mmCIF file of C-alpha atoms in Angstrom:
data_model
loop_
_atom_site.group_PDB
_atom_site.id
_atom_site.type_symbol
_atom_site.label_atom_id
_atom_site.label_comp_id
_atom_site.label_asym_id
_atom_site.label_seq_id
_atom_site.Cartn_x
_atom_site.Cartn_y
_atom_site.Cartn_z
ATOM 1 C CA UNK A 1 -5.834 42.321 149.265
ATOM 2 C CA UNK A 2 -8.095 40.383 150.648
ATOM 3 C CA UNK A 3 -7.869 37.044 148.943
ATOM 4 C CA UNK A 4 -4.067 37.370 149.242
ATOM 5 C CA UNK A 5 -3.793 37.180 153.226
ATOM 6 C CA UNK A 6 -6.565 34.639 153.162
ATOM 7 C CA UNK A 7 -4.051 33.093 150.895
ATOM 8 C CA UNK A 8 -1.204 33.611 153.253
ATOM 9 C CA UNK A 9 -2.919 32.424 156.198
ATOM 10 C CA UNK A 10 -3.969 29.143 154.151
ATOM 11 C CA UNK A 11 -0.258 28.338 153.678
ATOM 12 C CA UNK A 12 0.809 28.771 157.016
ATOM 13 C CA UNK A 13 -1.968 26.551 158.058
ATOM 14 C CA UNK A 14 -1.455 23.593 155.655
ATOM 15 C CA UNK A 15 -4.233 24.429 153.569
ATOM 16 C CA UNK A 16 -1.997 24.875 150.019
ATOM 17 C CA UNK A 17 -4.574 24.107 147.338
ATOM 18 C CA UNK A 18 -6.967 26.888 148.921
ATOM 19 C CA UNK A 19 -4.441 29.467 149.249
ATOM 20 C CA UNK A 20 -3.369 28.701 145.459
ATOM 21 C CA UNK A 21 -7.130 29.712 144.290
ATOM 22 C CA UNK A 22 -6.957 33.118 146.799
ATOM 23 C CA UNK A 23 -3.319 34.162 144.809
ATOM 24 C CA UNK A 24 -4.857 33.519 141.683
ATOM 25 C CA UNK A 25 -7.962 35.281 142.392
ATOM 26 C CA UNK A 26 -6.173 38.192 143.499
ATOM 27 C CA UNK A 27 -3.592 38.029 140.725
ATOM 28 C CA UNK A 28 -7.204 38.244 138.573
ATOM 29 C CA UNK A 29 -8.027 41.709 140.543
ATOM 30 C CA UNK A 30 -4.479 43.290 140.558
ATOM 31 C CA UNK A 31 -2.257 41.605 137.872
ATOM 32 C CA UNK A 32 0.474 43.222 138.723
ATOM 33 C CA UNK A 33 0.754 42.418 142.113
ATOM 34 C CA UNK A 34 4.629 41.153 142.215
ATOM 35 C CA UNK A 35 4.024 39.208 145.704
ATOM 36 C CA UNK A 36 0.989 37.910 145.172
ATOM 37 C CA UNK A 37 2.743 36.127 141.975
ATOM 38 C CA UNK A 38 5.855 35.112 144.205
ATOM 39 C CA UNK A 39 3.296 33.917 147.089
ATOM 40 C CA UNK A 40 1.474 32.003 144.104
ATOM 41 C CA UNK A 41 4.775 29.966 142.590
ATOM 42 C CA UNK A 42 5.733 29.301 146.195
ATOM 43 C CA UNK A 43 2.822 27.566 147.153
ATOM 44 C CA UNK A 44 2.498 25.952 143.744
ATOM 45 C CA UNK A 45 5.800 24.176 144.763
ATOM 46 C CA UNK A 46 4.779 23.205 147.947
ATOM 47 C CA UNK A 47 1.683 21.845 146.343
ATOM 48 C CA UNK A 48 3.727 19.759 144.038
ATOM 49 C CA UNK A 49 5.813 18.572 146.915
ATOM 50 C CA UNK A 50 3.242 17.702 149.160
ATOM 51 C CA UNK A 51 1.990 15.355 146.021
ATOM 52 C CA UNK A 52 4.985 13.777 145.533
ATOM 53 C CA UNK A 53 5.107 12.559 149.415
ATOM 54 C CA UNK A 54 1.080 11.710 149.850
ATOM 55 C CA UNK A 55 2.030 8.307 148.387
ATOM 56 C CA UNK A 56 4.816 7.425 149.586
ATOM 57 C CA UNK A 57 4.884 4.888 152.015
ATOM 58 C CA UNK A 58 6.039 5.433 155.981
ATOM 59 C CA UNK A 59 9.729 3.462 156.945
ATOM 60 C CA UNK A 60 9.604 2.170 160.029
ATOM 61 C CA UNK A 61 12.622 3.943 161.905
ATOM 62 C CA UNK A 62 13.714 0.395 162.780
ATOM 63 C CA UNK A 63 14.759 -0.688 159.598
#
């Protein structure tokens, strides 16, 4: 369970595309483990999320 709170902890620091590799890892050790899958998808999102925003461009609040 190891890899899956370094995986937590990852998340809740920002750090999405590491914690993704620690679910997956564990998910390779215990296949079965429902959280660890739920934990996984979750941060797969947020991965895809952050994506979509890393290139967007900043409004100035003045406009």
């Amino acid at each position: 369970e190891a890899h899956y709170n370094l995986g937590n902890i990852l998340v809740q620091t920002g750090e999405i595309k590491e914690a993704v590799g620690h679910y997956r890892e564990t998910l390779r050790l215990k296949p079965n483990f429902v959280l660890a899958q739920k934990n996984l998808e979750r941060a797969l999102l947020l991965a895809g999320k952050m994506e979509k925003f890393k290139n967007r461009p900043i409004k100035n609040l003045s406009d």
